[in-house]
Amino acid sequence: MDEKKIAPALLSYVNDDVVVTPYGHGHLVTTPMRFYDDDRVTLFVERYEGGVRVTDQGTTAMRLHMADVNIDSPSVSEAWRRSVAALGSDSIAAEEGIIAAWGDDERLGRLVFAVAEAVLRIDQLRWLAPANRPIPFRDRVVSRLIDIAGSHGKVTPRAPLPQKSGRVRQVTAAVGDHETNRVYVQAVTPGDGGRAVEHCYYLFSHTDVPRERTLAVASGSRGSWPDDLVNELDDVTEVAFYDQPGQVRSMLTTRLAAVE
């Protein structure tokens, strides 16, 4: 192969696979780099002290916490420090569970990939978690929501969903800063005789929250679900399938944009 074609091919891939989305006072940058579960690394870019700041907004620490890794233990803290220090002089910081880098505008590309590399190095600490304990599907859904929303502060696990009766019931998570514009998400699986589907149907059919602010995230892909269960859910909310991450991202971001 002509070596002159390698660099352009790599640059083309990166160019086509990077997504930049306006978000608050800055931008979310979705990179081609992926976590072990195929979620893409998404970072927040903002103006900072005359330059730019790139941060993971604490999502990496949240992912470790959800994997049952004690991020305050001496071994994890030291591994975290070494993972960041190994990246050199890109002004990387990792304080209070946030990984960040800052510098001049001209270094923006380098800063983004330096933080993304640090995020992936630190994500490997999940292997320090207790062995043989599968991550519950609801926790994987919350992790996916955090990656999409760009900040664990915007995602409330086990959130209260108001019911028409005046009571509240718990959903998997809510995404949004305020109760008036939150998007409520319920994780569902096809097993257990359809009880998870029935529970989701009950939650969303007995709430005053409009349909466009609710979402069911189903495990697997559409082909693994019986039509009758999907149709039942579709009566009260839209269904996104976890094994189609682009679909989950699209449905959630569309809802968030509509309520802002």
PDB file of C-alpha atoms in Angstrom:
ATOM      1  CA  MET A   1       0.000   0.000   0.000  1.00  0.00           C
ATOM      2  CA  ASP A   2       1.157   3.532  -0.750  1.00  0.00           C
ATOM      3  CA  GLU A   3       2.247   5.018   2.578  1.00  0.00           C
ATOM      4  CA  LYS A   4       1.106   8.449   1.387  1.00  0.00           C
ATOM      5  CA  LYS A   5      -2.494   7.231   1.566  1.00  0.00           C
ATOM      6  CA  ILE A   6      -2.381   6.110   5.195  1.00  0.00           C
ATOM      7  CA  ALA A   7      -2.458   9.515   6.908  1.00  0.00           C
ATOM      8  CA  PRO A   8      -5.278  10.884   4.685  1.00  0.00           C
ATOM      9  CA  ALA A   9      -7.298   7.715   5.332  1.00  0.00           C
ATOM     10  CA  LEU A  10      -6.905   8.115   9.086  1.00  0.00           C
ATOM     11  CA  LEU A  11      -7.771  11.819   8.959  1.00  0.00           C
ATOM     12  CA  SER A  12     -10.834  11.068   6.859  1.00  0.00           C
ATOM     13  CA  TYR A  13     -12.037   8.497   9.378  1.00  0.00           C
ATOM     14  CA  VAL A  14     -11.591  10.876  12.308  1.00  0.00           C
ATOM     15  CA  ASN A  15     -13.265  13.710  10.411  1.00  0.00           C
ATOM     16  CA  ASP A  16     -16.294  11.572   9.528  1.00  0.00           C
ATOM     17  CA  ASP A  17     -16.657  10.081  13.017  1.00  0.00           C
ATOM     18  CA  VAL A  18     -16.382  13.200  15.175  1.00  0.00           C
ATOM     19  CA  VAL A  19     -19.685  14.836  16.141  1.00  0.00           C
ATOM     20  CA  VAL A  20     -19.788  18.363  17.614  1.00  0.00           C
ATOM     21  CA  THR A  21     -23.004  19.492  19.274  1.00  0.00           C
ATOM     22  CA  PRO A  22     -23.770  22.883  20.889  1.00  0.00           C
ATOM     23  CA  TYR A  23     -24.379  22.334  24.589  1.00  0.00           C
ATOM     24  CA  GLY A  24     -24.975  25.050  27.176  1.00  0.00           C
ATOM     25  CA  HIS A  25     -22.132  27.558  27.084  1.00  0.00           C
ATOM     26  CA  GLY A  26     -19.870  25.211  25.106  1.00  0.00           C
ATOM     27  CA  HIS A  27     -19.930  22.138  22.881  1.00  0.00           C
ATOM     28  CA  LEU A  28     -20.042  18.372  23.270  1.00  0.00           C
ATOM     29  CA  VAL A  29     -17.447  16.556  21.173  1.00  0.00           C
ATOM     30  CA  THR A  30     -18.205  12.899  20.491  1.00  0.00           C
ATOM     31  CA  THR A  31     -14.956  11.185  19.499  1.00  0.00           C
ATOM     32  CA  PRO A  32     -14.311   7.955  17.562  1.00  0.00           C
ATOM     33  CA  MET A  33     -12.798   6.454  20.733  1.00  0.00           C
ATOM     34  CA  ARG A  34     -14.975   3.933  22.576  1.00  0.00           C
ATOM     35  CA  PHE A  35     -15.346   2.463  26.029  1.00  0.00           C
ATOM     36  CA  TYR A  36     -15.322  -1.309  26.554  1.00  0.00           C
ATOM     37  CA  ASP A  37     -19.137  -1.415  26.155  1.00  0.00           C
ATOM     38  CA  ASP A  38     -18.964   0.410  22.794  1.00  0.00           C
ATOM     39  CA  ASP A  39     -20.198   3.755  24.149  1.00  0.00           C
ATOM     40  CA  ARG A  40     -18.243   6.571  22.528  1.00  0.00           C
ATOM     41  CA  VAL A  41     -16.142   8.999  24.572  1.00  0.00           C
ATOM     42  CA  THR A  42     -17.906  12.364  24.658  1.00  0.00           C
ATOM     43  CA  LEU A  43     -16.183  15.446  26.089  1.00  0.00           C
ATOM     44  CA  PHE A  44     -17.231  19.006  26.884  1.00  0.00           C
ATOM     45  CA  VAL A  45     -15.325  21.955  25.366  1.00  0.00           C
ATOM     46  CA  GLU A  46     -15.694  25.471  26.751  1.00  0.00           C
ATOM     47  CA  ARG A  47     -13.947  28.828  26.906  1.00  0.00           C
ATOM     48  CA  TYR A  48     -11.589  29.038  29.879  1.00  0.00           C
ATOM     49  CA  GLU A  49      -9.177  31.789  30.992  1.00  0.00           C
ATOM     50  CA  GLY A  50      -8.523  33.111  27.508  1.00  0.00           C
ATOM     51  CA  GLY A  51      -8.197  29.644  25.992  1.00  0.00           C
ATOM     52  CA  VAL A  52     -10.180  26.422  25.912  1.00  0.00           C
ATOM     53  CA  ARG A  53     -10.923  23.750  28.486  1.00  0.00           C
ATOM     54  CA  VAL A  54     -11.768  20.122  27.697  1.00  0.00           C
ATOM     55  CA  THR A  55     -13.367  17.939  30.376  1.00  0.00           C
ATOM     56  CA  ASP A  56     -15.173  14.639  30.816  1.00  0.00           C
ATOM     57  CA  GLN A  57     -17.461  16.362  33.406  1.00  0.00           C
ATOM     58  CA  GLY A  58     -17.004  13.469  35.792  1.00  0.00           C
ATOM     59  CA  THR A  59     -18.528  10.783  33.563  1.00  0.00           C
ATOM     60  CA  THR A  60     -15.466   8.504  33.827  1.00  0.00           C
ATOM     61  CA  ALA A  61     -15.593   8.507  37.623  1.00  0.00           C
ATOM     62  CA  MET A  62     -19.334   7.838  37.470  1.00  0.00           C
ATOM     63  CA  ARG A  63     -18.796   4.853  35.178  1.00  0.00           C
ATOM     64  CA  LEU A  64     -16.248   3.407  37.622  1.00  0.00           C
ATOM     65  CA  HIS A  65     -18.594   3.989  40.526  1.00  0.00           C
ATOM     66  CA  MET A  66     -21.385   2.181  38.696  1.00  0.00           C
ATOM     67  CA  ALA A  67     -18.991  -0.709  38.054  1.00  0.00           C
ATOM     68  CA  ASP A  68     -18.487  -0.960  41.852  1.00  0.00           C
ATOM     69  CA  VAL A  69     -14.927   0.372  41.735  1.00  0.00           C
ATOM     70  CA  ASN A  70     -13.986   2.249  44.913  1.00  0.00           C
ATOM     71  CA  ILE A  71     -12.391   5.331  43.380  1.00  0.00           C
ATOM     72  CA  ASP A  72     -11.281   6.536  46.815  1.00  0.00           C
ATOM     73  CA  SER A  73      -9.143   3.478  47.530  1.00  0.00           C
ATOM     74  CA  PRO A  74      -5.354   4.098  47.561  1.00  0.00           C
ATOM     75  CA  SER A  75      -4.697   1.657  44.693  1.00  0.00           C
ATOM     76  CA  VAL A  76      -7.313   3.195  42.417  1.00  0.00           C
ATOM     77  CA  SER A  77      -6.300   6.748  43.320  1.00  0.00           C
ATOM     78  CA  GLU A  78      -2.669   5.980  42.497  1.00  0.00           C
ATOM     79  CA  ALA A  79      -3.587   4.245  39.233  1.00  0.00           C
ATOM     80  CA  TRP A  80      -5.752   7.242  38.324  1.00  0.00           C
ATOM     81  CA  ARG A  81      -2.858   9.636  39.022  1.00  0.00           C
ATOM     82  CA  ARG A  82      -0.403   7.568  36.989  1.00  0.00           C
ATOM     83  CA  SER A  83      -2.844   7.260  34.073  1.00  0.00           C
ATOM     84  CA  VAL A  84      -3.107  11.026  33.842  1.00  0.00           C
ATOM     85  CA  ALA A  85       0.592  11.692  34.448  1.00  0.00           C
ATOM     86  CA  ALA A  86       1.570   9.252  31.678  1.00  0.00           C
ATOM     87  CA  LEU A  87       0.123  11.635  29.089  1.00  0.00           C
ATOM     88  CA  GLY A  88       2.821  14.238  29.563  1.00  0.00           C
ATOM     89  CA  SER A  89       2.529  18.015  29.659  1.00  0.00           C
ATOM     90  CA  ASP A  90      -0.941  18.638  28.300  1.00  0.00           C
ATOM     91  CA  SER A  91      -2.069  20.399  31.477  1.00  0.00           C
ATOM     92  CA  ILE A  92      -4.225  17.443  32.504  1.00  0.00           C
ATOM     93  CA  ALA A  93      -6.012  17.667  35.833  1.00  0.00           C
ATOM     94  CA  ALA A  94      -8.009  14.980  37.617  1.00  0.00           C
ATOM     95  CA  GLU A  95      -9.425  16.601  40.704  1.00  0.00           C
ATOM     96  CA  GLU A  96     -12.677  15.603  42.390  1.00  0.00           C
ATOM     97  CA  GLY A  97     -13.290  12.911  39.807  1.00  0.00           C
ATOM     98  CA  ILE A  98     -13.083  15.241  36.799  1.00  0.00           C
ATOM     99  CA  ILE A  99     -10.510  14.828  34.028  1.00  0.00           C
ATOM    100  CA  ALA A 100      -9.689  18.071  32.232  1.00  0.00           C
ATOM    101  CA  ALA A 101      -7.092  19.832  30.126  1.00  0.00           C
ATOM    102  CA  TRP A 102      -6.771  23.441  29.112  1.00  0.00           C
ATOM    103  CA  GLY A 103      -4.616  25.512  26.801  1.00  0.00           C
ATOM    104  CA  ASP A 104      -4.555  27.811  23.781  1.00  0.00           C
ATOM    105  CA  ASP A 105      -7.057  27.494  20.927  1.00  0.00           C
ATOM    106  CA  GLU A 106      -4.300  26.154  18.680  1.00  0.00           C
ATOM    107  CA  ARG A 107      -3.936  23.097  20.934  1.00  0.00           C
ATOM    108  CA  LEU A 108      -7.631  22.192  20.989  1.00  0.00           C
ATOM    109  CA  GLY A 109      -7.278  19.022  18.926  1.00  0.00           C
ATOM    110  CA  ARG A 110      -4.383  17.775  21.032  1.00  0.00           C
ATOM    111  CA  LEU A 111      -6.259  18.573  24.247  1.00  0.00           C
ATOM    112  CA  VAL A 112      -9.375  16.674  23.146  1.00  0.00           C
ATOM    113  CA  PHE A 113      -7.441  13.531  22.315  1.00  0.00           C
ATOM    114  CA  ALA A 114      -5.260  13.823  25.430  1.00  0.00           C
ATOM    115  CA  VAL A 115      -8.349  13.872  27.652  1.00  0.00           C
ATOM    116  CA  ALA A 116      -9.993  11.076  25.637  1.00  0.00           C
ATOM    117  CA  GLU A 117      -6.865   8.927  26.060  1.00  0.00           C
ATOM    118  CA  ALA A 118      -6.791   9.633  29.804  1.00  0.00           C
ATOM    119  CA  VAL A 119     -10.480   8.712  30.034  1.00  0.00           C
ATOM    120  CA  LEU A 120      -9.893   5.349  28.345  1.00  0.00           C
ATOM    121  CA  ARG A 121      -6.831   4.580  30.478  1.00  0.00           C
ATOM    122  CA  ILE A 122      -8.763   5.278  33.654  1.00  0.00           C
ATOM    123  CA  ASP A 123     -11.822   3.374  32.456  1.00  0.00           C
ATOM    124  CA  GLN A 124      -9.663   0.249  32.482  1.00  0.00           C
ATOM    125  CA  LEU A 125      -9.638   0.469  36.268  1.00  0.00           C
ATOM    126  CA  ARG A 126     -13.072  -1.142  36.124  1.00  0.00           C
ATOM    127  CA  TRP A 127     -11.218  -4.461  36.116  1.00  0.00           C
ATOM    128  CA  LEU A 128     -10.402  -3.788  39.760  1.00  0.00           C
ATOM    129  CA  ALA A 129     -14.090  -4.243  40.555  1.00  0.00           C
ATOM    130  CA  PRO A 130     -15.268  -7.477  42.218  1.00  0.00           C
ATOM    131  CA  ALA A 131     -15.116 -10.274  39.660  1.00  0.00           C
ATOM    132  CA  ASN A 132     -18.023 -12.145  38.113  1.00  0.00           C
ATOM    133  CA  ARG A 133     -20.662  -9.580  39.000  1.00  0.00           C
ATOM    134  CA  PRO A 134     -22.621  -8.588  35.908  1.00  0.00           C
ATOM    135  CA  ILE A 135     -23.595  -4.943  35.590  1.00  0.00           C
ATOM    136  CA  PRO A 136     -27.392  -4.656  35.866  1.00  0.00           C
ATOM    137  CA  PHE A 137     -29.071  -3.454  32.699  1.00  0.00           C
ATOM    138  CA  ARG A 138     -30.557  -0.429  34.468  1.00  0.00           C
ATOM    139  CA  ASP A 139     -27.045   0.689  35.475  1.00  0.00           C
ATOM    140  CA  ARG A 140     -25.800   0.276  31.914  1.00  0.00           C
ATOM    141  CA  VAL A 141     -28.691   2.438  30.750  1.00  0.00           C
ATOM    142  CA  VAL A 142     -27.830   5.138  33.303  1.00  0.00           C
ATOM    143  CA  SER A 143     -24.208   5.036  32.120  1.00  0.00           C
ATOM    144  CA  ARG A 144     -25.341   5.454  28.515  1.00  0.00           C
ATOM    145  CA  LEU A 145     -27.536   8.416  29.486  1.00  0.00           C
ATOM    146  CA  ILE A 146     -24.613  10.085  31.270  1.00  0.00           C
ATOM    147  CA  ASP A 147     -22.432   9.670  28.189  1.00  0.00           C
ATOM    148  CA  ILE A 148     -25.121  11.224  26.004  1.00  0.00           C
ATOM    149  CA  ALA A 149     -26.059  14.041  28.381  1.00  0.00           C
ATOM    150  CA  GLY A 150     -22.405  14.969  28.869  1.00  0.00           C
ATOM    151  CA  SER A 151     -22.533  15.333  32.649  1.00  0.00           C
ATOM    152  CA  HIS A 152     -23.493  13.053  35.518  1.00  0.00           C
ATOM    153  CA  GLY A 153     -25.059  16.125  37.138  1.00  0.00           C
ATOM    154  CA  LYS A 154     -27.741  16.140  34.472  1.00  0.00           C
ATOM    155  CA  VAL A 155     -28.750  12.526  35.098  1.00  0.00           C
ATOM    156  CA  THR A 156     -30.690  11.511  38.213  1.00  0.00           C
ATOM    157  CA  PRO A 157     -30.742   7.725  38.732  1.00  0.00           C
ATOM    158  CA  ARG A 158     -33.859   6.262  40.366  1.00  0.00           C
ATOM    159  CA  ALA A 159     -35.727   9.499  39.776  1.00  0.00           C
ATOM    160  CA  PRO A 160     -39.247  10.205  41.091  1.00  0.00           C
ATOM    161  CA  LEU A 161     -41.890  10.345  38.369  1.00  0.00           C
ATOM    162  CA  PRO A 162     -45.072  12.223  39.334  1.00  0.00           C
ATOM    163  CA  GLN A 163     -48.294  10.261  38.892  1.00  0.00           C
ATOM    164  CA  LYS A 164     -51.800  11.562  38.144  1.00  0.00           C
ATOM    165  CA  SER A 165     -52.858  10.445  41.611  1.00  0.00           C
ATOM    166  CA  GLY A 166     -50.388  12.850  43.229  1.00  0.00           C
ATOM    167  CA  ARG A 167     -48.054  10.051  44.238  1.00  0.00           C
ATOM    168  CA  VAL A 168     -44.595   9.513  42.756  1.00  0.00           C
ATOM    169  CA  ARG A 169     -43.061   6.329  41.431  1.00  0.00           C
ATOM    170  CA  GLN A 170     -39.431   5.594  40.634  1.00  0.00           C
ATOM    171  CA  VAL A 171     -38.072   5.353  37.098  1.00  0.00           C
ATOM    172  CA  THR A 172     -34.616   4.259  36.003  1.00  0.00           C
ATOM    173  CA  ALA A 173     -33.412   7.838  35.522  1.00  0.00           C
ATOM    174  CA  ALA A 174     -34.363  11.386  34.638  1.00  0.00           C
ATOM    175  CA  VAL A 175     -32.269  13.618  32.383  1.00  0.00           C
ATOM    176  CA  GLY A 176     -32.396  17.397  32.762  1.00  0.00           C
ATOM    177  CA  ASP A 177     -31.637  20.207  35.190  1.00  0.00           C
ATOM    178  CA  HIS A 178     -35.171  20.915  36.388  1.00  0.00           C
ATOM    179  CA  GLU A 179     -38.307  18.893  37.021  1.00  0.00           C
ATOM    180  CA  THR A 180     -40.208  21.048  34.526  1.00  0.00           C
ATOM    181  CA  ASN A 181     -38.099  19.884  31.583  1.00  0.00           C
ATOM    182  CA  ARG A 182     -36.789  16.483  32.612  1.00  0.00           C
ATOM    183  CA  VAL A 183     -36.922  13.510  30.275  1.00  0.00           C
ATOM    184  CA  TYR A 184     -37.886  10.344  32.159  1.00  0.00           C
ATOM    185  CA  VAL A 185     -36.299   7.062  31.063  1.00  0.00           C
ATOM    186  CA  GLN A 186     -37.245   3.522  32.040  1.00  0.00           C
ATOM    187  CA  ALA A 187     -35.064   0.488  31.306  1.00  0.00           C
ATOM    188  CA  VAL A 188     -36.957  -2.648  30.267  1.00  0.00           C
ATOM    189  CA  THR A 189     -36.009  -6.247  29.525  1.00  0.00           C
ATOM    190  CA  PRO A 190     -38.140  -8.878  27.769  1.00  0.00           C
ATOM    191  CA  GLY A 191     -37.763 -11.580  30.426  1.00  0.00           C
ATOM    192  CA  ASP A 192     -39.621 -12.229  33.706  1.00  0.00           C
ATOM    193  CA  GLY A 193     -42.899 -12.905  31.949  1.00  0.00           C
ATOM    194  CA  GLY A 194     -43.190  -9.339  30.675  1.00  0.00           C
ATOM    195  CA  ARG A 195     -43.414  -7.799  34.158  1.00  0.00           C
ATOM    196  CA  ALA A 196     -40.810  -5.133  33.317  1.00  0.00           C
ATOM    197  CA  VAL A 197     -42.900  -4.099  30.313  1.00  0.00           C
ATOM    198  CA  GLU A 198     -46.070  -4.020  32.405  1.00  0.00           C
ATOM    199  CA  HIS A 199     -44.317  -1.880  35.014  1.00  0.00           C
ATOM    200  CA  CYS A 200     -43.070   0.562  32.372  1.00  0.00           C
ATOM    201  CA  TYR A 201     -46.538   0.733  30.825  1.00  0.00           C
ATOM    202  CA  TYR A 202     -48.066   1.463  34.216  1.00  0.00           C
ATOM    203  CA  LEU A 203     -45.544   4.205  35.025  1.00  0.00           C
ATOM    204  CA  PHE A 204     -46.001   6.137  31.796  1.00  0.00           C
ATOM    205  CA  SER A 205     -49.749   5.617  31.452  1.00  0.00           C
ATOM    206  CA  HIS A 206     -50.388   7.019  34.952  1.00  0.00           C
ATOM    207  CA  THR A 207     -48.277  10.181  34.717  1.00  0.00           C
ATOM    208  CA  ASP A 208     -49.120  13.725  33.654  1.00  0.00           C
ATOM    209  CA  VAL A 209     -45.683  14.032  32.052  1.00  0.00           C
ATOM    210  CA  PRO A 210     -46.265  14.251  28.277  1.00  0.00           C
ATOM    211  CA  ARG A 211     -45.217  11.388  26.012  1.00  0.00           C
ATOM    212  CA  GLU A 212     -42.493  13.493  24.384  1.00  0.00           C
ATOM    213  CA  ARG A 213     -40.688  13.665  27.744  1.00  0.00           C
ATOM    214  CA  THR A 214     -40.646   9.906  28.336  1.00  0.00           C
ATOM    215  CA  LEU A 215     -38.591   7.119  26.792  1.00  0.00           C
ATOM    216  CA  ALA A 216     -38.263   3.367  27.249  1.00  0.00           C
ATOM    217  CA  VAL A 217     -34.817   1.863  26.637  1.00  0.00           C
ATOM    218  CA  ALA A 218     -35.138  -1.832  25.845  1.00  0.00           C
ATOM    219  CA  SER A 219     -32.316  -4.343  26.166  1.00  0.00           C
ATOM    220  CA  GLY A 220     -30.923  -5.972  23.049  1.00  0.00           C
ATOM    221  CA  SER A 221     -32.101  -5.100  19.547  1.00  0.00           C
ATOM    222  CA  ARG A 222     -35.532  -4.864  17.952  1.00  0.00           C
ATOM    223  CA  GLY A 223     -35.228  -8.379  16.540  1.00  0.00           C
ATOM    224  CA  SER A 224     -34.942  -9.888  20.031  1.00  0.00           C
ATOM    225  CA  TRP A 225     -38.307  -8.514  21.142  1.00  0.00           C
ATOM    226  CA  PRO A 226     -41.802  -9.981  20.528  1.00  0.00           C
ATOM    227  CA  ASP A 227     -44.042  -7.614  18.585  1.00  0.00           C
ATOM    228  CA  ASP A 228     -46.792  -7.658  21.212  1.00  0.00           C
ATOM    229  CA  LEU A 229     -44.483  -6.335  23.946  1.00  0.00           C
ATOM    230  CA  VAL A 230     -43.097  -3.552  21.750  1.00  0.00           C
ATOM    231  CA  ASN A 231     -46.600  -2.586  20.626  1.00  0.00           C
ATOM    232  CA  GLU A 232     -47.755  -2.437  24.242  1.00  0.00           C
ATOM    233  CA  LEU A 233     -44.959  -0.043  25.158  1.00  0.00           C
ATOM    234  CA  ASP A 234     -45.554   2.008  22.039  1.00  0.00           C
ATOM    235  CA  ASP A 235     -49.032   2.838  23.344  1.00  0.00           C
ATOM    236  CA  VAL A 236     -47.520   5.018  26.081  1.00  0.00           C
ATOM    237  CA  THR A 237     -43.993   5.954  24.972  1.00  0.00           C
ATOM    238  CA  GLU A 238     -41.379   5.555  22.264  1.00  0.00           C
ATOM    239  CA  VAL A 239     -38.951   2.645  22.503  1.00  0.00           C
ATOM    240  CA  ALA A 240     -35.203   2.830  21.844  1.00  0.00           C
ATOM    241  CA  PHE A 241     -33.092  -0.331  21.763  1.00  0.00           C
ATOM    242  CA  TYR A 242     -29.865  -0.420  23.762  1.00  0.00           C
ATOM    243  CA  ASP A 243     -27.901  -2.348  21.133  1.00  0.00           C
ATOM    244  CA  GLN A 244     -28.549   0.534  18.730  1.00  0.00           C
ATOM    245  CA  PRO A 245     -26.668   3.324  20.574  1.00  0.00           C
ATOM    246  CA  GLY A 246     -27.287   5.825  17.800  1.00  0.00           C
ATOM    247  CA  GLN A 247     -31.027   5.357  18.252  1.00  0.00           C
ATOM    248  CA  VAL A 248     -30.876   5.932  22.004  1.00  0.00           C
ATOM    249  CA  ARG A 249     -28.743   9.051  21.487  1.00  0.00           C
ATOM    250  CA  SER A 250     -31.024  10.431  18.768  1.00  0.00           C
ATOM    251  CA  MET A 251     -34.249   9.932  20.718  1.00  0.00           C
ATOM    252  CA  LEU A 252     -32.856  11.398  23.941  1.00  0.00           C
ATOM    253  CA  THR A 253     -31.187  14.439  22.367  1.00  0.00           C
ATOM    254  CA  THR A 254     -34.342  15.189  20.353  1.00  0.00           C
ATOM    255  CA  ARG A 255     -36.378  15.204  23.556  1.00  0.00           C
ATOM    256  CA  LEU A 256     -33.850  17.333  25.431  1.00  0.00           C
ATOM    257  CA  ALA A 257     -33.721  19.864  22.600  1.00  0.00           C
ATOM    258  CA  ALA A 258     -37.520  20.112  22.535  1.00  0.00           C
ATOM    259  CA  VAL A 259     -37.824  21.028  26.220  1.00  0.00           C
ATOM    260  CA  GLU A 260     -34.947  23.509  26.448  1.00  0.00           C
TER     261      GLU A 260
END
